[in-house]
XYZ file of C-alpha atoms in Angstrom:
514
model
C -7.821 7.936 -25.396
C -7.597 5.701 -28.418
C -10.214 3.690 -30.239
C -11.322 0.117 -29.769
C -10.392 -2.475 -32.379
C -12.604 -2.529 -35.438
C -15.057 -5.395 -35.598
C -14.805 -6.345 -31.924
C -15.524 -3.226 -29.894
C -18.122 -4.755 -27.580
C -16.407 -8.086 -27.055
C -12.952 -6.584 -26.541
C -14.225 -4.032 -24.069
C -16.376 -6.535 -22.151
C -13.409 -8.918 -21.778
C -11.211 -6.072 -20.583
C -13.798 -5.025 -18.011
C -14.133 -8.607 -16.780
C -10.339 -8.899 -16.450
C -10.187 -5.634 -14.498
C -12.853 -6.851 -12.091
C -10.984 -10.127 -11.694
C -7.883 -8.196 -10.676
C -9.882 -6.287 -8.067
C -11.062 -9.564 -6.580
C -7.418 -10.595 -6.135
C -7.056 -7.906 -3.444
C -8.429 -7.828 0.085
C -11.003 -8.290 1.408
C -11.466 -11.113 -1.172
C -7.797 -12.245 -1.327
C -8.176 -14.376 -4.479
C -4.504 -13.760 -5.389
C -4.374 -16.284 -8.328
C -6.735 -13.934 -10.160
C -3.927 -11.393 -10.351
C -2.078 -13.823 -12.652
C -5.216 -14.495 -14.687
C -5.910 -10.750 -15.054
C -2.398 -9.997 -16.266
C -2.645 -12.861 -18.748
C -5.992 -11.555 -20.006
C -4.652 -8.047 -20.541
C -1.625 -9.450 -22.353
C -3.884 -11.444 -24.685
C -6.298 -8.568 -25.295
C -3.491 -6.175 -26.247
C -1.382 -8.657 -28.205
C -0.973 -7.694 -31.864
C -3.156 -4.594 -31.482
C -2.317 -1.064 -32.431
C -1.129 1.295 -29.708
C -4.492 3.074 -29.745
C -6.389 -0.170 -29.489
C -4.146 -1.338 -26.685
C -4.593 1.926 -24.837
C -8.372 1.668 -25.038
C -8.208 -1.894 -23.753
C -5.963 -0.826 -20.872
C -8.423 1.893 -19.925
C -11.425 -0.462 -20.133
C -9.450 -2.819 -17.856
C -8.284 -0.130 -15.426
C -11.398 1.899 -14.735
C -13.586 -0.954 -13.370
C -10.577 -2.303 -11.520
C -10.037 0.900 -9.586
C -13.729 1.621 -9.146
C -14.123 -1.682 -7.300
C -10.785 -1.592 -5.503
C -11.292 1.980 -4.253
C -14.979 1.572 -3.413
C -14.205 2.694 0.142
C -13.614 6.241 -1.072
C -17.351 6.660 -1.659
C -17.666 7.727 1.978
C -15.833 10.904 0.967
C -18.047 11.445 -2.051
C -18.997 9.861 -5.358
C -17.050 12.495 -7.243
C -13.875 11.783 -5.270
C -14.312 8.031 -5.844
C -14.855 8.309 -9.574
C -12.291 11.079 -10.078
C -9.499 9.158 -8.386
C -10.426 5.909 -10.142
C -10.428 7.728 -13.483
C -7.028 9.298 -12.825
C -5.546 5.934 -11.790
C -7.065 4.223 -14.848
C -5.136 6.566 -17.121
C -1.930 4.862 -16.029
C -3.345 1.564 -17.235
C -4.392 3.308 -20.432
C -0.700 4.036 -21.005
C 0.257 0.515 -19.967
C -2.182 -1.004 -22.455
C -0.719 1.027 -25.281
C 2.815 0.049 -24.289
C 1.881 -3.646 -24.076
C 0.417 -3.526 -27.561
C 3.531 -1.754 -28.868
C 5.920 -4.376 -27.482
C 3.716 -7.377 -28.218
C 5.308 -7.902 -31.631
C 8.817 -8.173 -30.198
C 10.485 -11.451 -29.418
C 10.366 -12.094 -25.688
C 7.289 -9.894 -25.302
C 6.197 -11.519 -21.960
C 9.425 -10.259 -20.392
C 8.986 -6.738 -21.735
C 5.347 -6.738 -20.602
C 6.312 -7.667 -17.059
C 8.880 -4.854 -16.983
C 6.210 -2.436 -18.223
C 3.967 -3.361 -15.274
C 6.805 -2.326 -12.991
C 7.278 0.930 -14.956
C 3.582 1.750 -14.685
C 3.625 1.270 -10.939
C 6.872 3.238 -10.565
C 5.278 6.322 -12.075
C 1.865 5.864 -10.461
C 3.448 5.452 -7.014
C 5.077 8.864 -7.343
C 2.936 11.071 -9.575
C 0.967 13.231 -9.391
C 1.057 14.887 -5.968
C 3.307 12.235 -4.523
C 1.455 9.317 -6.158
C -1.071 6.748 -4.964
C 0.282 3.171 -4.735
C -3.034 1.370 -4.133
C -3.598 -1.472 -6.582
C -0.007 -2.668 -7.083
C 0.176 -6.319 -8.094
C 2.454 -6.911 -5.108
C -0.287 -5.842 -2.693
C -2.545 -8.626 -4.004
C 0.223 -11.119 -3.236
C 1.114 -10.573 0.405
C 0.338 -14.185 1.336
C 1.205 -16.066 -1.845
C 4.240 -17.984 -3.141
C 5.499 -14.700 -4.646
C 5.635 -12.915 -1.263
C 9.161 -13.938 -0.142
C 10.608 -12.245 -3.222
C 9.961 -8.964 -1.414
C 12.999 -9.695 0.772
C 15.168 -9.636 -2.373
C 13.807 -6.721 -4.372
C 10.893 -5.259 -2.468
C 7.354 -4.868 -3.777
C 8.560 -4.135 -7.366
C 10.162 -7.588 -7.636
C 6.934 -9.216 -6.465
C 5.000 -7.236 -9.076
C 7.508 -8.273 -11.748
C 7.239 -11.977 -10.881
C 3.431 -11.866 -10.891
C 3.337 -9.964 -14.185
C 5.899 -12.283 -15.784
C 3.928 -15.360 -14.755
C 0.699 -13.855 -16.098
C 2.340 -12.777 -19.365
C 3.850 -16.228 -19.867
C 0.431 -17.720 -19.235
C -0.896 -15.477 -21.982
C 1.892 -16.618 -24.281
C 1.045 -20.284 -23.660
C -2.655 -19.630 -24.406
C -1.723 -18.005 -27.702
C 0.640 -20.840 -28.487
C -2.107 -23.382 -27.846
C -4.650 -21.391 -29.873
C -2.268 -21.230 -32.855
C -0.763 -24.671 -32.435
C -1.518 -25.515 -36.025
C 0.864 -22.799 -37.181
C 3.623 -23.577 -34.665
C 6.771 -25.462 -35.643
C 6.662 -29.199 -35.000
C 9.230 -31.478 -33.420
C 11.759 -30.547 -30.760
C 11.905 -26.939 -32.010
C 8.169 -26.556 -31.599
C 8.294 -27.648 -27.957
C 11.347 -25.644 -26.957
C 9.731 -22.227 -26.479
C 6.562 -23.384 -24.648
C 8.653 -25.616 -22.397
C 10.923 -22.703 -21.564
C 7.869 -20.566 -20.890
C 6.450 -23.137 -18.478
C 9.765 -23.437 -16.658
C 10.144 -19.667 -16.379
C 6.584 -19.301 -15.063
C 7.189 -22.091 -12.552
C 10.421 -20.467 -11.402
C 8.798 -17.037 -11.044
C 5.894 -18.553 -9.052
C 7.798 -20.912 -6.783
C 11.209 -19.228 -6.637
C 10.112 -17.183 -3.643
C 9.745 -20.384 -1.622
C 13.536 -20.756 -1.794
C 14.145 -17.307 -0.287
C 15.132 -17.534 3.384
C 13.111 -15.211 5.615
C 15.045 -14.581 8.872
C 12.697 -14.223 11.813
C 14.869 -14.721 14.883
C 15.404 -11.526 16.835
C 18.590 -10.221 18.440
C 16.344 -9.524 21.446
C 12.636 -9.243 22.201
C 10.236 -6.684 23.587
C 6.751 -7.096 25.022
C 4.294 -4.654 23.500
C 0.677 -3.730 24.125
C -1.368 -2.222 21.304
C -4.351 -0.131 22.357
C -7.417 0.223 20.131
C -9.796 2.602 21.861
C -12.429 2.793 19.084
C -14.341 5.907 17.992
C -17.762 7.320 18.742
C -18.987 6.755 15.193
C -17.260 5.718 11.941
C -17.221 7.947 8.896
C -15.994 11.450 8.130
C -17.049 12.731 11.566
C -15.393 9.929 13.522
C -13.916 12.262 16.147
C -17.273 12.972 17.774
C -17.165 15.332 20.720
C -13.770 16.687 21.876
C -11.704 14.340 24.072
C -13.915 11.321 23.163
C -11.264 9.406 21.213
C -8.556 10.309 23.742
C -10.761 9.217 26.633
C -11.400 5.883 24.865
C -7.694 5.125 24.558
C -6.908 6.289 28.075
C -9.715 4.108 29.463
C -8.493 1.017 27.553
C -4.948 1.615 28.811
C -6.082 2.026 32.407
C -8.151 -1.144 32.131
C -5.033 -2.981 31.024
C -3.154 -1.524 33.991
C -5.828 -2.844 36.317
C -5.611 -6.345 34.835
C -1.846 -6.238 35.269
C -2.165 -5.167 38.878
C -4.555 -8.066 39.443
C -2.045 -10.504 37.984
C -4.255 -11.301 35.008
C -1.813 -10.014 32.366
C 1.918 -9.537 32.013
C 3.424 -6.063 32.223
C 4.448 -4.775 28.775
C 7.734 -3.023 28.077
C 6.034 -0.442 25.852
C 2.518 0.605 24.864
C 1.459 1.860 21.427
C -1.525 4.064 20.737
C -2.722 4.716 17.165
C -2.794 7.738 14.912
C -5.158 10.479 16.174
C -5.561 8.715 19.541
C -5.391 12.232 20.981
C -7.898 14.365 19.119
C -6.565 17.512 20.787
C -3.036 18.971 20.803
C -1.576 17.851 24.121
C 1.094 20.557 23.952
C -1.476 23.354 23.914
C -4.446 21.714 25.657
C -3.858 21.137 29.410
C -6.733 18.673 29.698
C -5.378 16.460 26.888
C -1.864 16.610 28.402
C -3.190 15.590 31.808
C -5.334 12.748 30.466
C -2.422 11.230 28.494
C -0.066 11.595 31.425
C -2.561 9.952 33.783
C -3.045 6.974 31.436
C 0.664 6.521 30.777
C 1.493 6.666 34.487
C -1.163 4.078 35.201
C 0.550 1.582 32.888
C 3.995 2.749 33.982
C 5.900 2.289 30.707
C 6.812 4.517 27.724
C 3.853 4.926 25.376
C 3.761 6.020 21.745
C 0.863 8.453 21.386
C -0.626 9.630 18.100
C -1.778 13.261 18.086
C -2.547 16.189 15.877
C -0.448 19.139 17.043
C -0.151 22.740 15.982
C 2.189 23.324 13.078
C 4.859 25.990 12.560
C 2.184 28.575 11.696
C -1.538 29.126 12.060
C -2.327 27.509 8.690
C -0.762 24.147 9.436
C -1.064 21.184 11.800
C 1.207 18.194 12.166
C 0.333 14.495 12.441
C 2.733 13.084 15.016
C 3.734 10.024 16.964
C 5.033 11.157 20.346
C 7.044 9.105 22.828
C 5.397 9.772 26.218
C 7.387 8.780 29.288
C 5.482 8.103 32.553
C 7.963 10.320 34.466
C 9.228 13.003 32.094
C 6.227 13.254 29.745
C 6.496 13.913 25.994
C 9.893 13.450 24.337
C 10.948 12.342 20.885
C 8.402 12.609 18.109
C 7.914 11.727 14.476
C 5.925 13.906 12.074
C 4.180 12.239 9.136
C 6.212 12.870 5.991
C 3.583 12.145 3.339
C 0.265 13.882 4.022
C -2.638 12.684 1.868
C -3.754 15.139 -0.859
C -7.322 16.378 -0.395
C -7.555 14.510 2.909
C -4.757 16.099 4.916
C -3.949 19.050 2.697
C -5.593 20.766 -0.260
C -3.381 21.348 -3.331
C -4.081 24.684 -5.026
C -6.203 25.570 -2.016
C -7.036 29.151 -3.031
C -8.607 27.984 -6.302
C -10.174 24.640 -5.411
C -11.810 25.828 -2.185
C -13.978 28.145 -4.284
C -15.030 25.315 -6.627
C -15.341 22.346 -4.222
C -16.869 23.672 -1.025
C -16.586 20.247 0.686
C -12.800 20.844 0.864
C -13.506 23.428 3.544
C -13.617 20.431 5.925
C -9.831 20.362 5.590
C -9.459 23.523 7.654
C -5.662 23.258 8.007
C -3.037 21.754 5.769
C -0.807 19.133 7.355
C 2.815 20.180 7.540
C 5.090 17.354 6.280
C 7.850 16.052 8.502
C 11.449 16.033 7.334
C 12.925 13.116 9.318
C 12.392 9.356 9.506
C 10.420 7.647 12.230
C 13.276 6.032 14.144
C 12.800 6.684 17.891
C 13.746 5.040 21.136
C 10.603 3.751 22.878
C 11.734 2.205 26.132
C 13.973 -0.746 25.293
C 12.903 -0.765 21.628
C 14.277 1.338 18.766
C 11.196 1.576 16.601
C 10.589 2.758 13.048
C 7.313 4.695 13.112
C 5.196 4.872 9.966
C 1.855 6.688 9.979
C -1.136 5.287 8.129
C -0.951 5.517 4.288
C 2.837 5.881 4.469
C 3.071 2.081 4.661
C 2.050 1.986 0.977
C 5.146 3.904 -0.147
C 8.319 1.841 -0.500
C 10.841 4.388 0.563
C 9.336 5.409 3.917
C 9.446 2.021 5.710
C 12.770 1.253 4.016
C 14.317 4.481 5.275
C 13.298 3.716 8.858
C 14.849 0.259 8.697
C 18.059 1.499 7.107
C 18.247 4.206 9.787
C 18.147 1.576 12.556
C 14.516 0.745 13.260
C 14.392 -2.743 14.811
C 10.619 -3.134 14.601
C 8.117 -1.298 12.387
C 5.155 0.469 13.957
C 2.183 1.528 11.833
C 0.018 4.059 13.648
C -3.172 4.378 11.678
C -6.677 5.771 11.807
C -9.046 4.109 9.370
C -12.240 5.080 11.192
C -13.426 7.044 8.170
C -13.333 3.828 6.122
C -14.485 1.287 8.705
C -16.107 -1.886 7.323
C -15.290 -0.856 3.767
C -12.406 -3.201 2.931
C -9.797 -0.434 3.195
C -8.401 -1.616 6.594
C -7.886 -5.107 5.122
C -6.038 -3.648 2.151
C -3.739 -1.679 4.428
C -3.178 -4.749 6.605
C -2.018 -6.634 3.533
C 0.531 -3.911 2.755
C 1.908 -4.207 6.263
C 2.301 -7.983 5.825
C 4.422 -7.383 2.726
C 6.545 -4.825 4.558
C 7.265 -7.370 7.307
C 8.754 -9.793 4.774
C 10.442 -7.087 2.747
C 12.371 -5.756 5.730
C 12.564 -8.801 7.981
C 10.829 -6.902 10.775
C 7.865 -7.503 13.013
C 5.146 -4.971 12.157
C 2.856 -3.609 14.874
C -0.356 -1.958 13.666
C -2.176 0.230 16.142
C -5.503 1.479 14.773
C -8.105 3.693 16.392
C -11.039 1.510 15.323
C -9.320 -1.480 13.685
C -7.648 -3.406 12.280
C -4.831 -3.525 14.867
C -2.447 -6.445 14.424
C 0.823 -8.086 15.380
C 2.654 -9.368 12.288
C 5.715 -11.579 12.505
C 8.783 -10.932 10.309
C 7.681 -13.721 7.955
C 4.395 -11.936 7.283
C 2.150 -14.185 9.355
C -0.454 -12.482 11.531
C 0.030 -13.516 15.145
C -3.052 -11.690 16.380
C -5.470 -9.041 15.180
C -8.542 -7.173 16.329
C -11.972 -6.784 14.785
C -13.208 -3.396 13.644
C -15.237 -0.917 15.687
C -14.576 -2.494 19.050
C -12.277 -1.422 21.918
C -9.446 -3.909 22.138
C -5.918 -4.549 23.345
C -3.262 -6.864 21.898
C -0.158 -7.993 23.787
C 2.754 -9.938 22.348
C 6.451 -10.610 22.604
C 8.009 -9.527 19.326
C 11.555 -9.823 17.992
C 13.842 -6.814 17.607
C 16.105 -7.336 14.602
C 19.201 -5.519 13.377
C 19.942 -7.394 10.159
C 18.877 -5.918 6.861
C 17.426 -7.762 3.897
C 18.829 -7.540 0.388
C 15.813 -5.369 -0.492
C 16.885 -2.872 2.185
C 20.395 -2.772 0.729
C 19.560 -2.398 -2.952
C 16.671 0.023 -2.383
C 14.839 1.178 -5.490
C 17.602 -0.045 -7.853
C 15.737 -3.148 -9.130
C 12.590 -1.137 -9.706
C 14.306 1.449 -11.852
C 16.266 -1.222 -13.719
C 13.180 -3.268 -14.594
C 11.215 -0.156 -15.524
C 14.101 0.965 -17.699
C 14.146 -2.346 -19.569
C 10.435 -1.971 -20.280
C 10.865 1.551 -21.618
C 13.849 0.501 -23.759
C 11.678 -2.262 -25.241
C 9.116 0.390 -26.196
C 11.857 2.413 -27.840
C 13.094 -0.659 -29.661
C 9.613 -1.476 -30.890
C 9.227 2.047 -32.296
C 12.537 1.829 -34.158
C 11.752 -1.629 -35.583
C 8.327 -0.397 -36.674
C 9.818 2.573 -38.483
C 12.414 0.385 -40.176
C 9.716 -1.973 -41.404
C 7.654 0.927 -42.633
C 10.595 2.302 -44.647
C 11.313 -1.167 -46.042
C 7.736 -1.617 -47.089
C 7.716 1.779 -48.746
């Protein structure tokens, strides 16, 4: 894992830990986004001029406390799961720290460092087991001056701008610290002036990006949050409890509409797992959903766990339920969560980690996108953690989704900060795709997000609630939708090429010295 720098082990490590904790505070529920810039600057300074091993150690000392705090909500699953995942994620920052140290001797190192942040996130978002995107710099900046950049190049461009600003801040600190050795006159001011201008452009450039919000048409939606019997791992409680909660909340809305107290919606959206029984195979669940949907009288998107293609699998689905014809189109979650919705290497791990027996059936992944016709709205359905992965929301928009729907169940992690973190991701997706985002959660946080990322309304956690709103349906696509992952791969490639260049230059210097 590398060794700390000689003569400064304790100080270097303590500063790296403090910087990692500062980065965690940049994320929800704290939302101190400027700390993301400070943390990047600190890591750049701590790795500058170090050996690769020293940089790797610093990156690890930065990454482990960062993820331990950021992912504190996983403790409800178990301390081993919390520490194990944090350790695995910290290894990516171990590699990043080594790469930052390697490229820190190159001219233009702040640029190469920013590209390496993108490269680290690119790999971590995809590997292993489909990746885990929590902790991306972009997700700490979903309501900052950087946010509009998402409409141009998605979350990776936001990460790049934040990392570039932080790296340039680190450069300016070094320049100030070594001002006695810096050139004087106009030449001496040229580079720091350019650095200030570049940082200012990266920070404020997003404010110049137009965010279209006007819809081609509108739809009135009602989001139902039925709540759960108890938060935690056993949130489902007794059978039919969660389903009854959502049915009751829907029927209460229907009564208020009949009394003239509220306007009739065009569509209703229930969250993930709002039916805790398979309505296709359980007559009571089918009848309860049908009764609730008929009471409101409009097509309803229902979240349900249904039987899979064989006895070993289940499927996590969003089902369009018509008040007349019943269930119709459906979307099956494409990206099940490892160890939560399926167990990798099940035959081996089940013998070692008995707690995994709670995952009785593996979730079968869907093959299609979430574009479905729900009444007058062509929606793009995204289920829970899928909102963290760039390609899934993007695919639904490019396939014709006019509004994004996030069906989610965060009851396991209620009051832990995790729902706020997922809400922030949804805000970024709204700007990235120029779409309203509708979050329906079993226990909160449900929300209506405008295409510019502002939250029109939201619920509290662990309470039954209903949100109604008129939201725009949009057909236009952003530049980020059109270019896809191209900018991410390009920026990551530049960072890796810089590493290669640093290795070649180092070898050449070594041969010259010999």
